[in-house]
Short mmCIF file of C-alpha atoms and ligand atoms in Angstrom, two decimals:
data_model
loop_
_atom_site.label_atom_id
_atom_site.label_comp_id
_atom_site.label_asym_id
_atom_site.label_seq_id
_atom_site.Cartn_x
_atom_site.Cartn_y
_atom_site.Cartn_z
CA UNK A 43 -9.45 -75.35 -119.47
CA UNK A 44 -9.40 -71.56 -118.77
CA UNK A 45 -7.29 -71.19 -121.76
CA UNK A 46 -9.52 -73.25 -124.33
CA UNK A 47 -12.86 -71.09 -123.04
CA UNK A 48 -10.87 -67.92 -123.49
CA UNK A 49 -9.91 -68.80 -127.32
CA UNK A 50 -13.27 -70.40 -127.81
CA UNK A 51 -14.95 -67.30 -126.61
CA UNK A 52 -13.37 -64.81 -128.66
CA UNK A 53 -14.13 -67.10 -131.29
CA UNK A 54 -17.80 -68.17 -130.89
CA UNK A 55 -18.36 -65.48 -127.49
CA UNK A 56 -20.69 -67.12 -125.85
CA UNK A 57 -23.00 -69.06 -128.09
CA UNK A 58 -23.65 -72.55 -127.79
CA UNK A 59 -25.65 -73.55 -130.79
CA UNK A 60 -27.76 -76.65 -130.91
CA UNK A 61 -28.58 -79.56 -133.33
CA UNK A 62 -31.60 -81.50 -133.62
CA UNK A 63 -30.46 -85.40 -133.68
CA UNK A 64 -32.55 -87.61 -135.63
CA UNK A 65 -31.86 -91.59 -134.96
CA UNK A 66 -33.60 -92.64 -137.82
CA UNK A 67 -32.80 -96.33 -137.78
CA UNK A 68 -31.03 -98.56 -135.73
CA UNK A 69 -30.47 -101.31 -138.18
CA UNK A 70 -26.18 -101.90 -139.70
CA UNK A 71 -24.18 -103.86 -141.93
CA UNK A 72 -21.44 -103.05 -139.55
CA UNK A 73 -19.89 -105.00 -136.65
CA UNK A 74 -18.13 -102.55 -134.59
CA UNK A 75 -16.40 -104.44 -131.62
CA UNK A 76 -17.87 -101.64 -129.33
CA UNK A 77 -21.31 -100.09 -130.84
CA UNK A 78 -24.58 -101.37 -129.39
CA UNK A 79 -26.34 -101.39 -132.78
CA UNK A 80 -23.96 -103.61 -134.81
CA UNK A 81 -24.87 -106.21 -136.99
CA UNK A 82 -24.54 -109.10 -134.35
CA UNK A 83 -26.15 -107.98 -131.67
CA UNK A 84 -29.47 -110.06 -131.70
CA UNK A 85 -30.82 -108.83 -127.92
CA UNK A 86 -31.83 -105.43 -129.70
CA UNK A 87 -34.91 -104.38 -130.98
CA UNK A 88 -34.78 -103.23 -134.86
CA UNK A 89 -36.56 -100.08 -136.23
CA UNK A 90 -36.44 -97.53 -139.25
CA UNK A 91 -38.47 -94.55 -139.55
CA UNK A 92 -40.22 -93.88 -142.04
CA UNK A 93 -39.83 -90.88 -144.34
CA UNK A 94 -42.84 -89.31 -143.04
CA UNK A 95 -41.76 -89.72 -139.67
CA UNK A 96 -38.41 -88.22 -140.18
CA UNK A 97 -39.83 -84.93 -141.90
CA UNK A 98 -42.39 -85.25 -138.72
CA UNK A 99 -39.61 -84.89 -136.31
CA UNK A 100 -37.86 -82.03 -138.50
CA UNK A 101 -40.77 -79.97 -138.58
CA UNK A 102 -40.90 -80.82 -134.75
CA UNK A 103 -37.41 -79.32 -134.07
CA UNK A 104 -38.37 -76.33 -136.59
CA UNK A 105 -40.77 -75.00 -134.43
CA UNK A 106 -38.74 -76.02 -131.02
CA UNK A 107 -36.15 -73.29 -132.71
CA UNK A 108 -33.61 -76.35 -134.45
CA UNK A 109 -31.80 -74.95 -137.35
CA UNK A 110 -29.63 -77.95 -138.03
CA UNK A 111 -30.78 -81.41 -138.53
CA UNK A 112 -28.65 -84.45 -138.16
CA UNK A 113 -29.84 -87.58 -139.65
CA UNK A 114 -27.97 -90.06 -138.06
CA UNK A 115 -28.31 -93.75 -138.41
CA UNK A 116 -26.88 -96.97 -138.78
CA UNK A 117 -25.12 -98.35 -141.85
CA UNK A 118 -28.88 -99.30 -143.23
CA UNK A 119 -28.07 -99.71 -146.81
CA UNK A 120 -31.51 -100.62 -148.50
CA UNK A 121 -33.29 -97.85 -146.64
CA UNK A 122 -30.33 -95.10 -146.88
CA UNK A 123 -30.19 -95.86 -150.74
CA UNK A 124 -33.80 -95.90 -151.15
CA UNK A 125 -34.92 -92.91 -149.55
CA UNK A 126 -31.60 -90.50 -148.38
CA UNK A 127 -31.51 -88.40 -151.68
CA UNK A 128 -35.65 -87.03 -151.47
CA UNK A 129 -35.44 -86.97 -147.61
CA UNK A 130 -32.46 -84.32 -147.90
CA UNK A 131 -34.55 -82.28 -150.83
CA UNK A 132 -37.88 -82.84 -149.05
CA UNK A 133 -36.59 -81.14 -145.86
CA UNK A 134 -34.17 -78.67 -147.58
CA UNK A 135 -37.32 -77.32 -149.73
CA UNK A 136 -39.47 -77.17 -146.51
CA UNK A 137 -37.04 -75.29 -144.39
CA UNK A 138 -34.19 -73.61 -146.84
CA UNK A 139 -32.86 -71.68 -143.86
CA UNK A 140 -31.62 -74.94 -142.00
CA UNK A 141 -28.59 -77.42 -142.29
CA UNK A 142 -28.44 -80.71 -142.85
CA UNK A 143 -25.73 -83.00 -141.84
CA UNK A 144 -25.47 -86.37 -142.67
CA UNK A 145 -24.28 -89.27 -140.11
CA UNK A 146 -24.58 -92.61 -142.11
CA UNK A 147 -21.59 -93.94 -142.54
CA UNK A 148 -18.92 -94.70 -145.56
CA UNK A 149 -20.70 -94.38 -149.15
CA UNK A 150 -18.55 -94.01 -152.34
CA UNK A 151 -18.46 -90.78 -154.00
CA UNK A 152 -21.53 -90.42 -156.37
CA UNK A 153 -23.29 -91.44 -153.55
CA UNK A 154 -21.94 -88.58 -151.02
CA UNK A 155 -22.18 -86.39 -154.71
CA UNK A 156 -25.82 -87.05 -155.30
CA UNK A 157 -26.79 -85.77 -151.62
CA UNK A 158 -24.52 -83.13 -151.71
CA UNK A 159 -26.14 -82.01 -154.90
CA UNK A 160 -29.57 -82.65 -153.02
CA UNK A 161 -28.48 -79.95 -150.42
CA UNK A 162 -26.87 -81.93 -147.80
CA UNK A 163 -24.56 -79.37 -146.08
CA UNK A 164 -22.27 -81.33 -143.21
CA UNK A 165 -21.19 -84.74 -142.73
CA UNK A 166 -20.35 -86.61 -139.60
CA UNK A 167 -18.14 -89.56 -139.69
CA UNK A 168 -15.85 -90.03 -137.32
CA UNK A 169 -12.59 -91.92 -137.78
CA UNK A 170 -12.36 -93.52 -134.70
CA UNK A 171 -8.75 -93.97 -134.32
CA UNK A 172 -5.91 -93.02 -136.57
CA UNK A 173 -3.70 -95.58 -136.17
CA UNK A 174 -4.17 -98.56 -138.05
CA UNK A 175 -3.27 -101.24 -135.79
CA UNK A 176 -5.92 -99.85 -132.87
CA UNK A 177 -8.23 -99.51 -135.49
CA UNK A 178 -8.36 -103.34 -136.34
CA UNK A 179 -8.62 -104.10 -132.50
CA UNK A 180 -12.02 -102.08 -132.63
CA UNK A 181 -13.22 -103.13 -136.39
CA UNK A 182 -13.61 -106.66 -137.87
CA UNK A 183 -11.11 -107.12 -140.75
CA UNK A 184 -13.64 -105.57 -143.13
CA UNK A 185 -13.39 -102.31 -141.74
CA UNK A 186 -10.37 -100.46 -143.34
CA UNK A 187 -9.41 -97.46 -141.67
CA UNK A 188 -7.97 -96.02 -144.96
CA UNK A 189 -11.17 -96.41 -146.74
CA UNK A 190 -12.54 -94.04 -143.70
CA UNK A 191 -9.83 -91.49 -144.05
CA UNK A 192 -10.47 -91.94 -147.81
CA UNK A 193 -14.07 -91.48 -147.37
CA UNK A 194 -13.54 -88.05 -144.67
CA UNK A 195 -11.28 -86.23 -147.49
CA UNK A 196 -13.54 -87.17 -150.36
CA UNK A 197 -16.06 -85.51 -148.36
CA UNK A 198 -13.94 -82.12 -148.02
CA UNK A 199 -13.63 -82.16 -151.85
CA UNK A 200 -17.07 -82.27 -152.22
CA UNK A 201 -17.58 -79.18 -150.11
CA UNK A 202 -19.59 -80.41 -147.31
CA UNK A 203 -18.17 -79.48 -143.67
CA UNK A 204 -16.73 -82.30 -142.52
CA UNK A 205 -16.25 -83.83 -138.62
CA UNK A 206 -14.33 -86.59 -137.41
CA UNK A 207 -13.41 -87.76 -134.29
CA UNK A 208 -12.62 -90.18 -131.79
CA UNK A 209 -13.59 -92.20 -129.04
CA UNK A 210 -11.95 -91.60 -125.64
CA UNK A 211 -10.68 -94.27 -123.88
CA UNK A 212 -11.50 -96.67 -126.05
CA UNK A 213 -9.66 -100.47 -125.38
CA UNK A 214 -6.50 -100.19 -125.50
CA UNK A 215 -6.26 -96.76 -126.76
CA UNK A 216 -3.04 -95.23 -125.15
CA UNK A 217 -1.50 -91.72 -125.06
CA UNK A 218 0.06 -92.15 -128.71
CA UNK A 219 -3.04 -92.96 -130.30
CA UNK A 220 -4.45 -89.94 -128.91
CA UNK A 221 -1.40 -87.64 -130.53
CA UNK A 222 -1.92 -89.42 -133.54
CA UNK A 223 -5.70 -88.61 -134.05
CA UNK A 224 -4.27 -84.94 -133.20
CA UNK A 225 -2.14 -85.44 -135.92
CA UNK A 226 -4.25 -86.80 -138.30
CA UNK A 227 -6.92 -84.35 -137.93
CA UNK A 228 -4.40 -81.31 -137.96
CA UNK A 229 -3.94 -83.21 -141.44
CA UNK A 230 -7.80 -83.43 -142.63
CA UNK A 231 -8.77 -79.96 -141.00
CA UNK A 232 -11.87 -80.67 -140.47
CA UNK A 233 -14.63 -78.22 -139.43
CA UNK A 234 -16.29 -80.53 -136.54
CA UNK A 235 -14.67 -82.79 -133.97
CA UNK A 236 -16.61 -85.37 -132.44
CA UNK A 237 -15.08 -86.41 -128.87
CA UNK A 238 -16.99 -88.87 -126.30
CA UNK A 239 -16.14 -91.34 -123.89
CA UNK A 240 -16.03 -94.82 -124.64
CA UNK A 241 -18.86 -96.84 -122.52
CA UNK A 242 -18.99 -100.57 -122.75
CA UNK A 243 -22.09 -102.03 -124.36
CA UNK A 244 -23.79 -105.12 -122.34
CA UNK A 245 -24.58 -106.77 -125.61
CA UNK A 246 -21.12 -106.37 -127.29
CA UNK A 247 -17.52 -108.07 -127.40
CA UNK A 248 -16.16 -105.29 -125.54
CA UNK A 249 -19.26 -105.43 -122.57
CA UNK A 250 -16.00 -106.10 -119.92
CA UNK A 251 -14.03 -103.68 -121.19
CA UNK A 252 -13.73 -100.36 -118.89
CA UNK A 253 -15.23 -97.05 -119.55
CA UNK A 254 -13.33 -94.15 -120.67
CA UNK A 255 -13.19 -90.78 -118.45
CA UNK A 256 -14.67 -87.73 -117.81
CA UNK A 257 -11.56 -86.23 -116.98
CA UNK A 258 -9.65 -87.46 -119.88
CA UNK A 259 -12.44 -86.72 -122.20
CA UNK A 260 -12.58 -82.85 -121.05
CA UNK A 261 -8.80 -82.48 -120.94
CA UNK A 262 -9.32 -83.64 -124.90
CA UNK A 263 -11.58 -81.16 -125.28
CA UNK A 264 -9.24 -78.54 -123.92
CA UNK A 265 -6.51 -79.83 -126.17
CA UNK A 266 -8.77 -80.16 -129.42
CA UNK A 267 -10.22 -76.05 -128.62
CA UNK A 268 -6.26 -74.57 -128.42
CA UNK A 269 -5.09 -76.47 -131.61
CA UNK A 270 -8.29 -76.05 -133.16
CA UNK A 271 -9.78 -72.85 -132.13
CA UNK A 272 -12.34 -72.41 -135.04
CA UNK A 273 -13.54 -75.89 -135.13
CA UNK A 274 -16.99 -77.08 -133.63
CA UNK A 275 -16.87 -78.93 -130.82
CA UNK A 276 -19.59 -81.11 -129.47
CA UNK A 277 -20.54 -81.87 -125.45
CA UNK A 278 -21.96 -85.08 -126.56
CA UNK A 279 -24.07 -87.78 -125.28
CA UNK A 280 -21.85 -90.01 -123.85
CA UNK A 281 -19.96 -87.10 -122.13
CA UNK A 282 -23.60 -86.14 -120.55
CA UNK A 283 -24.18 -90.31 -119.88
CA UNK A 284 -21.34 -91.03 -118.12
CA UNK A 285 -21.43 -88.07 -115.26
CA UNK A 286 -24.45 -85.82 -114.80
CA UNK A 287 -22.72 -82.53 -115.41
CA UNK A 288 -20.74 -83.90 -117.68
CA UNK A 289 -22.07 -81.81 -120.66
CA UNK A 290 -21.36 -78.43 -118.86
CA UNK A 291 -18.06 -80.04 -117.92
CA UNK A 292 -17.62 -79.75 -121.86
CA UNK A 293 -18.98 -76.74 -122.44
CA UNK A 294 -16.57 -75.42 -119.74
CA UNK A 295 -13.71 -77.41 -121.51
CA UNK A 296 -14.20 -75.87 -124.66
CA UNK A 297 -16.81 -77.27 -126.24
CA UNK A 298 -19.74 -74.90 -127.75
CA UNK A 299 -22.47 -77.48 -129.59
CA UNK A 300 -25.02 -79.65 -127.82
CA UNK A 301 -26.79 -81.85 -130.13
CA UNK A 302 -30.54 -82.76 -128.26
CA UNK A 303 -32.67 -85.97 -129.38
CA UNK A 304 -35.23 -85.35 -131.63
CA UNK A 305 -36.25 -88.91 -132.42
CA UNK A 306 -39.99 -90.10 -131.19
CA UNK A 307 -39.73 -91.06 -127.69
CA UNK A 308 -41.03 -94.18 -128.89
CA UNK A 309 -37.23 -95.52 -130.03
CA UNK A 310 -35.08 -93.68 -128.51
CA UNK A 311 -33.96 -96.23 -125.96
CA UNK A 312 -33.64 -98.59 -128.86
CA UNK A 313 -30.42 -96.44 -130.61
CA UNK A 314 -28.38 -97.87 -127.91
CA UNK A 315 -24.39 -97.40 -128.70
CA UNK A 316 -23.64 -97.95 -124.90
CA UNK A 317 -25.28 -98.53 -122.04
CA UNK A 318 -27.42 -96.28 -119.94
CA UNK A 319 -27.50 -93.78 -122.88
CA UNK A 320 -29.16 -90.59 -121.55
CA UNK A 321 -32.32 -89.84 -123.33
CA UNK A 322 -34.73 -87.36 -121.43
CA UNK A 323 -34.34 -83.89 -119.63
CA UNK A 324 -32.11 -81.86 -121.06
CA UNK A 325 -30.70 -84.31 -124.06
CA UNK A 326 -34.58 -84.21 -124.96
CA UNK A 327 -35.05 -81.81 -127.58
CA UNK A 328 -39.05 -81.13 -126.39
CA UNK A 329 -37.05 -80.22 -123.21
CA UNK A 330 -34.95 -77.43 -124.44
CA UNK A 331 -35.95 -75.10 -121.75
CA UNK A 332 -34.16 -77.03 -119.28
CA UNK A 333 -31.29 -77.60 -121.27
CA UNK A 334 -30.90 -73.47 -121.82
CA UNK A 335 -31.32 -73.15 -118.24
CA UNK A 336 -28.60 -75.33 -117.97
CA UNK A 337 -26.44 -73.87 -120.11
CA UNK A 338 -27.49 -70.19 -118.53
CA UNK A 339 -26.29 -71.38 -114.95
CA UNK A 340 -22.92 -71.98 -117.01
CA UNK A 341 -22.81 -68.46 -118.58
CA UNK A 342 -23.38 -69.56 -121.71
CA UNK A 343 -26.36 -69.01 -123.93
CA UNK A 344 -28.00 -71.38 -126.99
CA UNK A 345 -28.40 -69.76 -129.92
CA UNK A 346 -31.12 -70.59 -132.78
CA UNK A 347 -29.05 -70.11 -135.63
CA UNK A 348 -27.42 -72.55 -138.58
CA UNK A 349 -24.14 -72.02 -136.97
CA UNK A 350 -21.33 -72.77 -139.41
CA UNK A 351 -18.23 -73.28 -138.69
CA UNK A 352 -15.33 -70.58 -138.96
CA UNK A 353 -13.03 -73.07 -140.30
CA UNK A 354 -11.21 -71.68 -143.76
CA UNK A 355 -12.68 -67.96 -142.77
N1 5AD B 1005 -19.18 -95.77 -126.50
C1 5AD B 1005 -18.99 -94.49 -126.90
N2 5AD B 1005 -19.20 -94.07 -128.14
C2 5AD B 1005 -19.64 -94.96 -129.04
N3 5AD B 1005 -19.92 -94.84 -130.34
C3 5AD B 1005 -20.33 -96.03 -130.80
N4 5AD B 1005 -20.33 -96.92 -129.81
C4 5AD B 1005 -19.89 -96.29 -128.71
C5 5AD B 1005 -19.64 -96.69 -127.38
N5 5AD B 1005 -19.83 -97.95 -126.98
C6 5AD B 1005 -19.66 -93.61 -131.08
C7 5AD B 1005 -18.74 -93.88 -132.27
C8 5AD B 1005 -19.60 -93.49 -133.45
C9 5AD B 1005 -20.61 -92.56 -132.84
C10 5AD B 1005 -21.88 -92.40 -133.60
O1 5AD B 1005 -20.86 -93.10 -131.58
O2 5AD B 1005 -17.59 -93.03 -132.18
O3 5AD B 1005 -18.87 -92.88 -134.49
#
C-alpha cells in the first residue's frame, strides 16, 4: 500500500479529483445475475429522468465545483437512443470546460461514433471478468463477453478514454480470474479502472451469495496503482458501502477519484446495484464539504479540475 501511494503521488501528488454521478435511469434490457436493476427484478421501482432534469443536475454539480459528468444508467434503449446524442451537445455547449463520460452500456459503433462526435469524452464499461467461463456464471447466455471486450477496444479507436474493470469477489471469482483481468487490461490499456466489491442484491439470483472484501478490494487497488501507475483509479461506492472508511481505505490504497451522487435525492435509493448502497454524507455531491474534509484528514486534497488521465503521455 505504501508503495502504490508513493507511485500514485509522484504521479497525481496529492489530488483527488471528483466526478459528478448522474443515475439517470434505472430501467435495463439486461439480466445480470448480480445487479439490482436488471431486467427481472420486479420488487424495484422504475424511473428515467428527463432531459431537463439531467441538465438540472449538471448545472447543479457546475456550481458545486464538478468538472466531469458521468451519465450513468441502465441499458435503457428507447430513452438512450432517443435522447443521448442532444443531452451530450446540450451540456457540452453549456459548460465546454467539463467532461463527459458515458456509462450506458454496449452500443455498436456509429452509435459510440455519433456521441463521440457530439463531444462525449470518456466511457465507462467495465468488463466484469475476463475469463469467459466466469463470465457466463454472472451473465445469461446473451451476454458475450467478447462482444464487451469488442465493444471496450472499439471505444479506444474512437478516441474516448476508456475504463474497465471488475468486480471483487464476485461468485466464484478465484485468484486466476483476478490475474487474468490484470492481464487483460495490461492488454486494453485503458485509462480508468473501475474496482468495487461485490455485494449481494436481496432481489437477485445471487441474494445468498457472499460479499466480497474490503481487504481484498484495497490489496487490488494496490496491485492495479504499481502496474498501472498513470491510470485513474476510483474509491467507489461499494468500497464506501461495505465499510465506513472504506473510501479512504482506497484512497490510501492507491486510488485518487471519488465519484459523488448527483442524482435528485428523490431516486437515488431506487439505482440499487446492491444492497444498502450508500447515498448521503459524503457520497452526496450537495455534501462535498464533508467529503473534502474527509479526504483532508487523509492528506489528500480534491481538486476542481477535468482531470485527464496521464495514460499515453
Ligand atoms: N455489487 C457490486 N457491484 C455491482 N455492480 C453491479 N451490481 C453490483 C453488485 N451487486 C457494478 C458492476 C457494473 C457497475 C456499474 O456496478 O461492475 O459494471
Amino acid at each position: 500500500m505504501a508503495a502504490a501511494r508513493e507511485v500514485r503521488e509522484n504521479i497525481y501528488g496529492k489530488d483527488i479529483y471528483v466526478r459528478g454521478l448522474i443515475e439517470f435511469s434505472n430501467i435495463c434490457r439486461n439480466n445480470c445475475y448480480y445487479c439490482g436493476i436488471r431486467k427481472d427484478n420486479r420488487k424495484i421501482q422504475r424511473y428515467r429522468l428527463t432531459p431537463e432534469e439531467i441538465l438540472y443536475c449538471a448545472r447543479e454539480g457546475y456550481s458545486l465545483g464538478f468538472r466531469t459528468f458521468v451519465l450513468q444508467g441502465g441499458e435503457d434503449r428507447p430513452f438512450i437512443e432517443e435522447h443521448m446524442e442532444e443531452i451530450i451537445r446540450t451540456i457540452k455547449k453549456e459548460f465546454p470546460d467539463c467532461a463527459v463520460t458515458l456509462s450506458v452500456g454496449e452500443w455498436d459503433r456509429e452509435r459510440y461514433q455519433c456521441w463521440r462526435e457530439a463531444g462525449a469524452d470518456r466511457y465507462l464499461l467495465r468488463h466484469e471478468t475476463a475469463v469467459d467461463e466466469h463470465y457466463r456464471r454472472l451473465h445469461p447466455p446473451e451476454m458475450l463477453l467478447e462482444k464487451r471486450k469488442n465493444c471496450l477496444y472499439t471505444l479506444r479507436e474512437l478516441g474516448y478514454e476508456v475504463g474497465a474493470g471488475m468486480m471483487i469477489g464476485s461468485p466464484a471469482q478465484t485468484a486466476e480470474h483476478l490475474l487474468a483481468d490484470i492481464r487483460f487490461l495490461q492488454e486494453l490499456e485503458p485509462h480508468m479502472i473501475g474496482v468495487g466489491p461485490f455485494l449481494a442484491h436481496a432481489d437477485t439470483p445471487f441474494a445468498e451469495m457472499e460479499n466480497g472484501s474490503l481487504e481484498m478490494t484495497c490489496i487490488l487497488l494496490g496491485v492495479l496503482r504499481l502496474l498501472f501507475p498513470k491510470v485513474l483509479l476510483p474509491a467507489t461506492t461499494a468500497l464506501a458501502t461495505i465499510a465506513p472508511d472504506g473510501r479512504e481505505k482506497g484512497l490510501l490504497a492507491g486510488a485518487n477519484v471519488v465519484m459523488p451522487n448527483l442524482s435528485p435525492p428523490a431516486v437515488r435509493k431506487k439505482y440499487a446495484l446492491y444492497n444498502n448502497k450508500v447515498f448521503c454524507g459524503a457520497e452526496s455531491a450537495q455534501e462535498i464539504e464533508r467529503l473534502k474534509k474527509r479526504v483532508e484528514e487523509i492528506g489528500y486534497r480534491i481538486v476542481t479540475e477535468r482531470g485527464d488521465s496521464r495514460v499515453g503521455t
